[in-house]
Amino acid sequence: MTFLTRRTALLAAATCAATLGLTAIAEAQTSIKIGYAISRTGPNTGGAAVTTIPNYELWVKEVNAAGGIKLGDKRVPIEVVQYDDRSNAEEAVRALERLINQDKVDFILPPWGTGLNLAVGPTLNREGYPHLAATAVTDRAPELAKRWPNSFWLLGTSADASKTLVELLSKLRDEKKIGDTVAMVSIADGFGIDLSSAARPALTNAKFKLAYDKSYPIGTQDLAPIVNEIKALNPDVFIAFSYPPDTLALTEQSRIAGLNPKVFYTGVGTAFPLYKQKFGKNTEGVMGIGGWSGDSPAIKDYLARHKASAANGAEPDRWASAVTYASLQMLQQAIERVGKIDRAAVIKDLQTGTFDTVIGKVKLENNMPTRFWWVGQWQGGEFYGIAPAKNEGARTAIVPKPAWVAP
Amino acid sequence: MTNAILTGLMLGGMYALIAMGLTLQYGVARIMNLSYGEFLIAAAFASHWLFTGWAVSPFVGLALVVPLAFVLNFAIYKLLLTPLVRRAPNRDALEVDSILATFGLTFVIQGSMLALFGGAYYSYSFLAFPVQFLGETVAANRLAALGITILLGLALYAALTRTRAGTAVRAVAVDPFAAQLVAINVPQASALTFALGGALVAAAGVLVSTFLTFSASSGVVFTMKALIVVVMGGVGNMLGCLVAGLALGLSEALVASYVDPGLTLAVNFALFLAVLLVKPAGLFGRATR
């Protein structure tokens, strides 16, 4: 009796183990495991919550509603494994290693922000995962794309951002719409330093007069002294390479102090839904980094789907959000074309293929898109791309900026 | 010049306001409240929610949020911190314990706010128009915040110096053991002071939310700022808190206007360091031991 029971038990255990093993194998074929570590806490949370997380969630929801990603002749659903990187580079790398070694995910989606994308680059490269950096702006993008052929830098370089802005200003000056005094402020952090040090020589070469050029530390709680001093200089152009909280504060303070130059340009956050919500009619004519083809049906459709999916019907950021979503569409199309979980082949397809996305047809050259929106402007409640002017859907800039109105 | 000084006073007033509650909690109740900034952000969220969802003006919001924060902080002291106070053999041990306990509380509050409001930035416009004040153009919301800060500061100063309860609180701040000898209920006075500190930080949160952009994770910035002001002014000293806050704000505005905005942080810390070198107990602190 005892013997039998033990034998039965052993048998049962063996069967269980075998079944478990079988299901594990079967599962690997019936789903695609996609992992990501994203800033749910810490200083990056604000950016990740607006630009990245809603798009990851929207994409997974839509793909799974459609039956999943097509592998060969069948569709397999996406299974998500996610962690909080706490806005911390070491934590992001640790989470990624866990995703790769322990969770054995098939693909990895990138974190939010330039710093974290640079931090996880080496790991993703070493392990051979495609790295679709959709929220990183760095001058080293072309160099990094060479060093890490699996990495794709979809937002471009800060030098291009500054160059395009200065080109637009030069054109406006040629059209006699603006004079040549410029006041520039920047945040003393990666983004602000990169963009202002690219803009400085570009402005000087284009013979603009840089009447004010200063930086302020991250976390500055009162920007009134800066705005007041610039107002006294009465420049034609105001440029701020700022982060979201400062973008809002600078705009607010400018409206209060009555600083209303012909061109008013602010940095990250200008394209955020919060900006439109806070300033309403006063957004008219404000320029900022980024932009999108607001009239394209694909973008309008994306905007509607995003609003329907996100918590509280939140709208996307009108710059990197659409690029983030497009990067997910690219990943999906590359996987489907390869037809199996073959990361090297997927990377190859991303390098060479053409992709149909919400931001139009994308074909990468040297792991970077050939077309970026660098300057956008709020026109009638939509943040349209205005430069480079050769981009499809580019609008003409409204210059001079209309006067601020009482809210 | 007037403009820079005015801006500096408004900024300094905000710093003093942010730090007033902490100086009570730390100086009197001896609780080093690391979740202080989170309480400020929680009040900011409450004000945002009342304003955007129910069209309740932040001034009315003050009347709702501040008493609520008082009750909540009283409960936190009674339930969470009293065991620590009982157990601690001396004030230093209590300080260490309270640092650890309130550090944990930081994550609880931040996590709840993230779950409720998400990680995005929040901002709304209230009294966001220019007004003329002493011949200069300033933002009405900042000016209103300065006005309320001054009122709160005066009321608090009067309460601490002119009333019996206030005298008891000051006695506890100076020497809790001796205070017991003159029949002051020290645990009760500590609990009330901690709650009062919580009410003050809630007031700061509501006022700050009218002109600063905030998110669930921005509390730590305010904790840091409050700590600097409290330590610089002398722990537990209201006047020190006010002077230190104003000094920081004024130096920031003057440096930003006349030297370089990039140096504001450096000047802030240089000032802090200088005060600590000359007066290790803070501007108005009494040297202990």
XYZ file of C-alpha atoms in Angstrom:
696
model
C 0.000 0.000 0.000
C 2.644 2.345 1.034
C 4.847 1.255 -1.838
C 2.047 1.641 -4.322
C 1.189 5.038 -3.060
C 4.732 6.129 -3.280
C 5.014 4.783 -6.806
C 1.795 6.464 -7.782
C 3.009 9.635 -6.250
C 6.262 9.430 -8.133
C 4.425 8.752 -11.333
C 2.083 11.609 -10.725
C 5.019 13.875 -10.000
C 6.780 12.761 -13.145
C 3.663 13.304 -15.210
C 3.218 16.722 -13.713
C 6.806 17.622 -14.452
C 6.459 16.398 -18.011
C 3.233 18.329 -18.499
C 4.803 21.430 -17.047
C 7.723 21.070 -19.378
C 5.406 20.575 -22.297
C 3.291 23.604 -21.464
C 6.421 25.671 -21.087
C 7.526 24.679 -24.565
C 4.056 25.127 -25.967
C 3.815 28.589 -24.394
C 6.997 29.753 -26.037
C 5.251 29.183 -29.294
C 1.892 30.616 -28.432
C 2.965 34.041 -27.254
C 5.636 36.640 -27.785
C 7.139 37.834 -24.537
C 7.887 41.535 -24.610
C 9.572 43.151 -21.648
C 10.305 46.685 -20.606
C 11.586 48.625 -17.634
C 10.117 52.116 -17.486
C 10.243 55.010 -15.014
C 7.149 54.569 -12.873
C 8.786 56.509 -10.043
C 11.555 59.121 -9.806
C 12.215 62.274 -11.800
C 11.621 60.680 -15.231
C 8.073 59.653 -14.330
C 6.502 62.815 -15.727
C 7.966 62.264 -19.192
C 7.462 58.503 -19.277
C 3.844 58.803 -18.145
C 3.008 61.246 -20.947
C 5.073 59.962 -23.844
C 5.967 56.311 -23.415
C 3.710 54.251 -21.140
C 0.356 55.078 -22.836
C 1.827 54.095 -26.206
C 3.197 50.783 -24.990
C -0.166 49.989 -23.458
C -2.131 51.146 -26.486
C -0.009 49.077 -28.845
C -0.195 45.866 -26.779
C -3.950 46.274 -26.380
C -4.478 46.826 -30.114
C -2.179 44.036 -31.239
C -3.758 41.528 -28.875
C -7.276 42.630 -29.847
C -6.332 41.819 -33.435
C -5.219 38.330 -32.391
C -1.550 39.124 -31.859
C 1.586 39.355 -33.950
C 1.666 37.243 -37.082
C 4.338 34.556 -36.956
C 4.284 32.538 -40.165
C 0.641 31.720 -40.736
C -0.695 32.147 -37.216
C -1.103 35.021 -34.816
C 0.363 34.916 -31.318
C -0.577 37.340 -28.555
C 1.902 39.563 -26.735
C 2.696 38.774 -23.139
C 4.156 41.716 -21.205
C 6.742 41.648 -18.429
C 7.451 45.049 -16.939
C 9.513 46.650 -14.205
C 10.067 50.080 -12.717
C 13.532 51.462 -13.431
C 12.991 54.191 -10.778
C 14.551 56.724 -13.214
C 17.888 55.234 -12.301
C 20.453 54.013 -14.821
C 21.789 51.117 -12.734
C 18.273 49.986 -11.937
C 17.333 50.127 -15.638
C 20.292 47.931 -16.599
C 19.557 45.480 -13.762
C 15.922 45.218 -14.813
C 16.960 44.573 -18.392
C 19.329 41.816 -17.359
C 16.534 40.242 -15.381
C 14.213 40.472 -18.373
C 16.810 38.768 -20.547
C 18.183 36.105 -18.205
C 15.299 35.275 -15.940
C 12.128 36.180 -17.798
C 13.689 35.207 -21.116
C 11.716 37.829 -23.036
C 11.750 37.782 -26.829
C 11.954 41.546 -27.319
C 12.625 44.581 -25.165
C 11.085 48.043 -25.419
C 13.362 50.947 -24.465
C 13.135 53.220 -21.407
C 12.171 56.927 -21.575
C 14.774 59.648 -22.039
C 18.221 60.180 -23.466
C 20.154 59.232 -20.331
C 18.492 55.894 -19.747
C 18.625 54.927 -23.418
C 22.360 55.564 -23.425
C 22.651 53.528 -20.210
C 20.899 50.422 -21.537
C 22.567 50.585 -24.976
C 25.572 48.342 -24.195
C 23.426 45.614 -22.586
C 20.954 45.468 -25.457
C 23.845 45.404 -27.904
C 25.710 42.636 -26.102
C 22.598 40.480 -25.870
C 21.575 41.160 -29.464
C 18.193 42.788 -28.825
C 16.904 45.507 -31.167
C 16.999 48.905 -29.422
C 14.434 51.336 -30.835
C 15.340 54.521 -28.945
C 12.296 56.708 -29.576
C 12.797 59.291 -26.827
C 16.506 60.073 -27.033
C 18.057 63.172 -28.608
C 21.822 63.009 -28.755
C 24.573 64.301 -30.984
C 26.305 60.978 -30.748
C 23.425 59.141 -32.437
C 25.261 58.475 -35.754
C 28.350 57.284 -33.914
C 26.291 55.097 -31.564
C 24.368 53.585 -34.454
C 27.714 52.485 -35.916
C 29.021 51.108 -32.639
C 25.752 49.362 -31.748
C 24.194 48.271 -35.076
C 21.144 47.005 -33.166
C 20.323 50.536 -31.962
C 17.992 52.923 -33.807
C 17.935 56.642 -32.919
C 14.526 57.824 -33.979
C 14.519 61.377 -32.595
C 17.776 62.455 -34.264
C 20.548 64.741 -33.063
C 20.495 67.955 -31.078
C 22.740 69.624 -33.658
C 20.037 69.040 -36.270
C 17.404 70.413 -33.903
C 19.334 73.654 -33.393
C 20.385 73.925 -37.038
C 16.814 73.581 -38.283
C 15.604 76.201 -35.816
C 18.304 78.650 -36.931
C 17.509 77.958 -40.603
C 13.883 78.783 -39.931
C 14.897 82.003 -38.146
C 17.183 82.997 -41.025
C 14.362 82.459 -43.486
C 11.990 84.553 -41.379
C 14.614 87.309 -41.224
C 15.079 87.192 -45.001
C 11.320 87.612 -45.329
C 11.672 90.687 -43.044
C 9.314 89.113 -40.526
C 11.804 89.320 -37.668
C 14.904 91.296 -36.754
C 18.119 89.739 -35.571
C 18.229 89.936 -31.754
C 17.918 86.603 -30.018
C 17.617 85.809 -26.298
C 18.389 82.228 -25.374
C 18.072 80.389 -22.054
C 18.769 76.735 -21.427
C 18.521 74.269 -18.601
C 21.887 73.148 -17.231
C 21.280 69.489 -17.986
C 22.043 67.112 -20.906
C 19.296 68.354 -23.216
C 19.767 72.083 -22.606
C 23.546 71.945 -22.783
C 23.539 69.924 -26.018
C 21.009 72.112 -27.793
C 22.354 75.452 -26.650
C 25.934 74.562 -27.510
C 24.766 73.583 -30.994
C 22.590 76.680 -31.361
C 25.237 79.177 -30.228
C 27.630 78.767 -33.218
C 24.712 78.279 -35.604
C 23.184 81.606 -34.518
C 26.513 83.424 -34.659
C 27.286 82.022 -38.121
C 23.880 83.161 -39.316
C 24.771 86.687 -38.009
C 22.136 86.787 -35.310
C 22.825 88.982 -32.280
C 22.766 86.875 -29.139
C 21.600 89.498 -26.648
C 21.091 87.067 -23.771
C 22.557 83.605 -23.393
C 22.391 82.000 -19.953
C 21.558 78.719 -18.335
C 19.691 77.930 -15.123
C 20.001 74.885 -12.857
C 17.479 72.062 -12.960
C 14.747 72.547 -10.357
C 14.837 76.373 -10.451
C 11.593 77.462 -8.840
C 11.360 81.028 -10.035
C 12.210 82.048 -13.569
C 10.892 85.595 -13.187
C 14.368 87.226 -12.984
C 15.324 85.658 -16.332
C 12.098 86.659 -18.049
C 12.242 90.194 -16.656
C 15.777 90.723 -17.837
C 14.975 89.398 -21.308
C 11.911 91.615 -21.501
C 14.112 94.649 -20.862
C 16.297 93.607 -23.827
C 13.224 93.425 -26.088
C 14.517 90.689 -28.427
C 12.893 89.565 -31.688
C 13.336 85.913 -30.824
C 13.074 84.073 -27.508
C 14.527 80.562 -27.372
C 14.328 78.330 -24.297
C 15.815 74.851 -24.332
C 13.800 73.861 -21.282
C 12.247 70.834 -19.537
C 8.479 70.501 -18.993
C 8.116 72.262 -15.602
C 10.294 75.183 -16.776
C 8.575 75.294 -20.165
C 5.286 75.902 -18.365
C 6.827 78.357 -15.903
C 8.632 80.359 -18.610
C 5.477 80.643 -20.701
C 3.391 81.659 -17.697
C 5.944 84.212 -16.554
C 6.334 85.645 -20.068
C 2.604 86.139 -20.319
C 2.529 87.850 -16.923
C 5.544 90.054 -17.636
C 4.257 90.788 -21.160
C 7.295 89.348 -22.941
C 5.821 88.776 -26.383
C 8.603 88.528 -28.972
C 7.903 87.815 -32.644
C 9.157 84.262 -32.192
C 8.539 82.515 -28.861
C 10.117 79.043 -28.726
C 10.209 76.682 -25.724
C 11.632 73.190 -25.237
C 10.333 69.820 -24.041
C 6.757 70.052 -22.838
C 5.532 72.576 -25.442
C 4.004 69.654 -27.350
C 2.440 68.155 -24.205
C -1.344 68.026 -23.842
C -0.909 69.784 -20.462
C 0.516 72.830 -22.277
C -2.591 73.167 -24.402
C -4.838 72.515 -21.420
C -3.099 75.132 -19.278
C -2.661 77.928 -21.789
C -5.643 77.412 -24.119
C -5.907 80.363 -26.517
C -2.502 81.594 -25.414
C -0.790 78.667 -27.136
C -1.502 80.303 -30.505
C 1.759 81.004 -32.290
C 4.004 79.443 -29.634
C 6.789 77.435 -31.208
C 8.466 74.461 -29.623
C 10.647 71.479 -30.258
C 9.035 68.639 -32.221
C 5.696 68.669 -33.957
C 3.707 66.352 -36.169
C 1.673 66.372 -39.379
C -1.522 67.363 -37.600
C -3.654 67.133 -40.738
C -2.654 63.622 -41.770
C -5.495 61.086 -41.405
C -3.096 58.572 -39.804
C -2.180 61.059 -37.067
C -5.813 62.060 -36.518
C -6.747 58.408 -36.190
C -3.831 57.781 -33.820
C -4.857 60.775 -31.694
C -8.399 59.428 -31.404
C -7.227 55.907 -30.504
C -4.778 57.274 -27.941
C -7.513 59.353 -26.315
C -9.844 56.374 -26.199
C -7.220 54.108 -24.658
C -5.290 56.277 -22.193
C -6.431 56.920 -18.645
C -8.751 59.987 -18.384
C -8.732 60.260 -22.189
C -5.247 61.799 -22.140
C -3.901 63.099 -25.438
C -0.405 62.143 -26.631
C 2.619 64.388 -26.617
C 2.665 65.841 -30.130
C 6.255 64.947 -30.813
C 7.853 61.810 -29.387
C 4.551 60.009 -28.675
C 3.800 59.439 -32.343
C 7.427 58.451 -32.952
C 7.245 55.974 -30.057
C 4.081 54.447 -31.453
C 5.632 54.303 -34.931
C 8.664 52.485 -33.498
C 6.347 49.795 -32.120
C 4.659 49.441 -35.499
C 8.101 49.067 -37.059
C 9.050 46.368 -34.578
C 5.829 44.494 -35.279
C 6.240 44.712 -39.044
C 9.845 43.553 -38.830
C 8.891 40.549 -36.667
C 6.054 39.647 -39.026
C 8.267 39.866 -42.090
C 10.858 37.623 -40.446
C 8.065 35.280 -39.373
C 9.806 33.861 -36.316
C 11.618 34.964 -33.176
C 14.968 35.663 -34.783
C 16.336 38.855 -33.269
C 19.299 39.173 -35.643
C 16.961 38.937 -38.638
C 14.591 41.464 -37.058
C 17.468 43.916 -36.566
C 18.485 43.409 -40.197
C 14.926 44.066 -41.343
C 14.729 47.239 -39.238
C 17.942 48.470 -40.870
C 16.828 47.826 -44.419
C 13.040 47.638 -44.565
C 10.397 50.256 -45.253
C 7.646 50.654 -42.667
C 4.119 51.917 -42.783
C 3.490 53.939 -39.624
C 1.361 56.692 -38.142
C 4.105 59.188 -39.000
C 4.112 58.018 -42.623
C 6.485 55.729 -44.496
C 9.711 55.253 -42.573
C 12.919 53.982 -44.102
C 16.012 54.171 -41.934
C 19.426 55.213 -43.202
C 22.351 54.380 -40.956
C 19.809 53.356 -38.304
C 18.212 56.811 -38.252
C 15.121 58.200 -39.979
C 15.709 60.653 -42.808
C 12.912 62.956 -41.768
C 12.315 64.635 -38.425
C 10.034 67.364 -37.159
C 12.271 69.876 -35.404
C 10.110 72.953 -34.955
C 6.404 72.866 -34.307
C 3.912 75.641 -33.674
C 0.527 75.757 -31.991
C -1.973 76.861 -34.610
C -5.685 76.723 -33.777
C -5.253 74.214 -30.953
C -3.010 71.795 -32.868
C 0.761 71.564 -32.726
C 1.791 71.428 -36.380
C 5.284 70.714 -37.644
C 6.651 73.814 -39.428
C 10.321 72.936 -40.015
C 12.068 71.449 -41.907
C 9.747 73.004 -44.504
C 10.411 70.226 -47.023
C 8.607 67.679 -44.795
C 5.239 66.586 -46.027
C 2.491 68.399 -44.135
C 4.713 71.299 -43.052
C 2.701 74.412 -42.225
C 3.758 78.013 -42.680
C 4.844 79.679 -39.471
C 2.608 82.333 -37.915
C 4.999 85.237 -37.353
C 4.862 87.520 -35.469
C 3.321 85.569 -32.618
C -0.073 87.034 -31.653
C -0.165 88.978 -28.377
C -0.951 87.120 -25.171
C -4.601 87.335 -24.184
C -6.086 87.343 -20.687
C -6.980 83.769 -19.756
C 16.401 96.530 -8.463
C 12.903 96.775 -6.938
C 11.816 93.991 -9.229
C 14.640 91.671 -8.235
C 14.034 92.321 -4.550
C 10.302 91.803 -4.933
C 10.842 88.549 -6.814
C 13.321 87.478 -4.163
C 10.904 88.268 -1.356
C 8.159 86.258 -3.008
C 10.461 83.317 -3.583
C 11.892 83.614 -0.071
C 8.413 83.811 1.392
C 7.590 80.590 -0.399
C 10.711 78.936 1.020
C 9.851 80.120 4.517
C 6.295 78.869 4.103
C 7.493 75.483 2.911
C 9.840 75.197 5.880
C 7.588 76.491 8.684
C 5.826 73.173 9.207
C 9.062 71.220 9.230
C 10.637 73.453 11.830
C 7.665 72.738 14.125
C 7.709 69.003 13.472
C 11.459 68.686 13.822
C 12.105 71.343 16.425
C 9.289 70.559 18.812
C 8.007 67.048 18.147
C 11.548 65.888 17.287
C 10.281 64.002 14.267
C 12.605 64.335 11.300
C 9.829 63.984 8.754
C 11.375 62.814 5.479
C 7.933 62.440 3.900
C 7.373 66.177 4.395
C 7.585 67.002 0.674
C 5.143 64.225 -0.139
C 2.586 65.803 2.189
C 3.099 69.075 0.335
C 2.509 67.408 -3.035
C -0.533 65.552 -1.670
C -2.049 68.903 -0.698
C -1.166 70.280 -4.138
C -2.998 67.363 -5.750
C -5.978 67.888 -3.471
C -6.108 71.537 -4.478
C -5.737 70.637 -8.168
C -8.533 68.104 -7.879
C -10.821 70.544 -6.084
C -10.072 73.313 -8.586
C -10.303 71.410 -11.874
C -12.973 68.920 -10.833
C -15.219 71.019 -8.629
C -14.181 74.585 -9.500
C -13.291 75.205 -5.849
C -10.919 78.155 -5.563
C -7.622 77.246 -3.852
C -8.419 79.862 -1.193
C -11.549 77.923 -0.304
C -9.484 74.776 -0.811
C -7.215 75.975 1.989
C -10.173 75.923 4.376
C -10.882 72.303 3.422
C -7.398 70.865 2.978
C -5.668 72.444 5.969
C -8.022 71.112 8.710
C -8.055 67.717 6.997
C -4.260 67.650 6.989
C -4.268 68.615 10.678
C -6.502 65.664 11.563
C -4.570 63.289 9.322
C -1.205 64.288 10.757
C -2.560 64.043 14.284
C -3.673 60.488 13.508
C -0.295 59.665 11.951
C 1.495 60.898 15.043
C -0.810 58.988 17.387
C -0.833 55.714 15.464
C 2.514 55.551 13.734
C 4.903 57.734 15.674
C 3.772 57.419 19.293
C 5.197 53.861 19.571
C 8.534 55.224 18.399
C 8.376 58.082 20.888
C 7.591 55.672 23.757
C 10.335 53.263 22.805
C 13.109 55.761 22.191
C 15.500 56.053 25.149
C 16.517 59.583 24.193
C 15.956 62.317 21.609
C 18.737 61.165 19.300
C 17.315 57.659 19.076
C 13.900 59.116 18.304
C 15.406 61.183 15.512
C 16.952 58.114 13.879
C 13.781 56.059 14.278
C 11.616 58.828 12.879
C 13.901 59.228 9.883
C 13.491 55.548 9.045
C 9.744 55.473 9.687
C 8.968 58.599 7.690
C 11.278 57.445 4.893
C 9.015 54.422 4.600
C 5.991 56.711 4.703
C 7.442 58.554 1.696
C 6.938 55.482 -0.461
C 3.443 54.835 0.836
C 2.278 58.377 0.051
C 4.129 58.592 -3.254
C 2.816 55.195 -4.328
C -0.753 56.169 -3.474
C -0.430 59.404 -5.432
C 1.048 57.560 -8.420
C -1.831 55.086 -8.310
C -4.413 57.864 -8.039
C -3.014 60.502 -10.378
C -0.344 58.761 -12.457
C 3.158 60.072 -12.983
C 2.349 62.969 -15.332
C 2.938 66.659 -14.604
C 0.079 68.691 -13.208
C -0.522 72.398 -13.408
C -3.477 74.740 -13.436
C -3.992 78.459 -13.786
C -5.301 80.410 -10.843
C -4.840 84.166 -10.429
C -2.369 83.894 -13.280
C -2.488 87.547 -14.253
C -0.092 90.421 -13.770
C -0.699 92.992 -11.051
C 1.111 96.236 -10.344
C 2.780 96.215 -6.952
C 5.211 98.928 -5.811
C 5.480 99.987 -9.430
C 6.496 96.565 -10.661
C 4.626 93.868 -12.557
C 4.283 90.636 -10.613
C 2.134 87.514 -10.827
C -1.009 87.764 -8.726
C -0.823 84.143 -7.528
C 2.691 84.576 -6.162
C 1.770 87.833 -4.488
C -1.301 86.224 -2.930
C 0.842 83.353 -1.689
C 3.267 85.823 -0.126
C 0.398 87.637 1.571
C -1.031 84.444 3.016
C 2.444 83.344 4.117
C 2.891 86.579 6.043
C -0.535 86.189 7.655
C 0.175 82.575 8.590
C 3.599 83.479 9.925
C 2.231 86.323 12.066
C -0.626 84.185 13.370
C 1.754 81.397 14.253
C 4.201 83.768 15.904
C 1.413 85.293 17.961
C 0.081 81.873 18.892
C 3.483 80.685 20.012
C 4.405 83.753 22.011
C 1.081 85.076 23.273
C -0.918 81.998 24.228
C -0.572 79.467 26.999
C -0.516 76.516 24.599
C 2.135 78.277 22.532
C 4.283 78.807 25.583
C 3.919 75.124 26.420
C 5.009 74.207 22.893
C 8.067 76.436 23.195
C 8.862 74.899 26.548
C 8.746 71.419 25.010
C 11.038 72.596 22.236
C 13.581 73.847 24.760
C 13.495 70.927 27.204
C 10.803 68.239 27.173
C 11.876 66.796 30.538
C 11.782 70.084 32.381
C 8.487 70.864 30.653
C 6.968 67.794 32.250
C 7.978 69.070 35.667
C 5.796 72.134 35.230
C 2.782 69.975 34.353
C 2.942 70.300 30.569
C 1.459 67.278 28.830
C 4.453 66.678 26.580
C 3.043 63.838 24.427
C -0.112 65.856 23.798
C 1.821 69.015 22.988
C 4.080 67.059 20.614
C 1.130 65.472 18.823
C -0.594 68.829 18.388
C 2.593 70.463 17.150
C 3.216 67.694 14.657
C -0.344 68.061 13.397
C 0.084 71.835 13.203
C 3.221 71.305 11.134
C 1.244 69.016 8.857
C -1.457 71.661 8.492
C 1.161 74.267 7.561
C 2.744 72.078 4.905
C -0.714 71.474 3.463
C -1.236 75.222 3.256
C 2.123 75.499 1.495
C 1.117 72.743 -0.929
C -2.141 74.450 -1.863
C -0.443 77.815 -2.408
C 2.525 76.422 -4.320
C 0.239 74.446 -6.631
C -1.203 77.722 -7.958
C 2.077 78.665 -9.635
C 4.391 75.633 -9.830
C 4.135 72.534 -12.009
C 4.265 69.376 -9.916
C 4.078 65.608 -10.267
C 3.723 62.710 -7.837
C 7.498 62.344 -7.683
C 8.479 65.954 -7.029
C 8.117 65.880 -3.233
C 11.777 65.286 -2.491
C 12.731 68.693 -3.918
C 10.572 70.390 -1.285
C 11.829 68.200 1.551
C 15.376 69.188 0.650
C 14.572 72.883 0.418
C 12.676 72.825 3.712
C 15.539 71.018 5.422
C 18.051 73.600 4.275
C 15.878 76.467 5.472
C 15.171 74.787 8.825
C 18.795 73.934 9.534
C 19.993 77.326 8.357
C 17.494 79.218 10.493
C 18.047 77.133 13.588
C 15.902 74.103 14.306
C 12.540 74.926 15.826
C 12.888 78.685 15.445
C 10.093 80.432 13.546
C 11.918 83.710 13.109
C 15.024 81.838 11.936
C 12.911 79.973 9.436
C 11.538 83.225 8.046
C 14.926 84.954 7.877
C 16.659 81.950 6.299
C 13.896 81.498 3.736
C 13.973 85.173 2.752
C 17.772 85.192 2.623
C 17.805 82.233 0.245
C 15.075 83.672 -1.959
C 16.650 87.130 -2.102
C 20.109 85.791 -2.858
C 18.677 83.610 -5.613
C 16.789 86.456 -7.258
C 19.656 88.943 -6.969
C 22.202 86.496 -8.361
C 19.874 85.480 -11.186
C 19.257 89.125 -12.114
C 22.721 90.595 -11.680
C 25.215 87.758 -12.014
C 24.041 84.593 -13.754
C 20.962 82.408 -13.284
C 23.273 79.403 -13.537
C 24.830 80.299 -10.193
C 21.678 80.393 -8.053
C 22.144 76.899 -6.654
C 25.815 77.497 -5.970
C 25.043 80.719 -4.095
C 22.288 78.968 -2.150
C 24.656 76.326 -0.939
C 27.494 78.768 -0.326
C 25.183 80.788 1.904
C 24.076 77.627 3.698
C 27.662 76.558 4.216
C 28.746 79.996 5.416
C 25.978 80.078 8.020
C 26.867 76.601 9.254
C 30.545 77.517 9.509
C 29.916 80.674 11.517
C 26.907 79.484 13.498
C 26.764 75.668 13.517
C 23.376 75.670 15.233
C 21.828 77.897 12.576
C 21.132 81.648 12.505
C 18.860 81.638 15.539
C 19.721 78.264 16.986
C 21.095 77.790 20.443
C 24.204 75.659 20.714
C 23.420 72.449 22.528
C 25.830 70.141 24.352
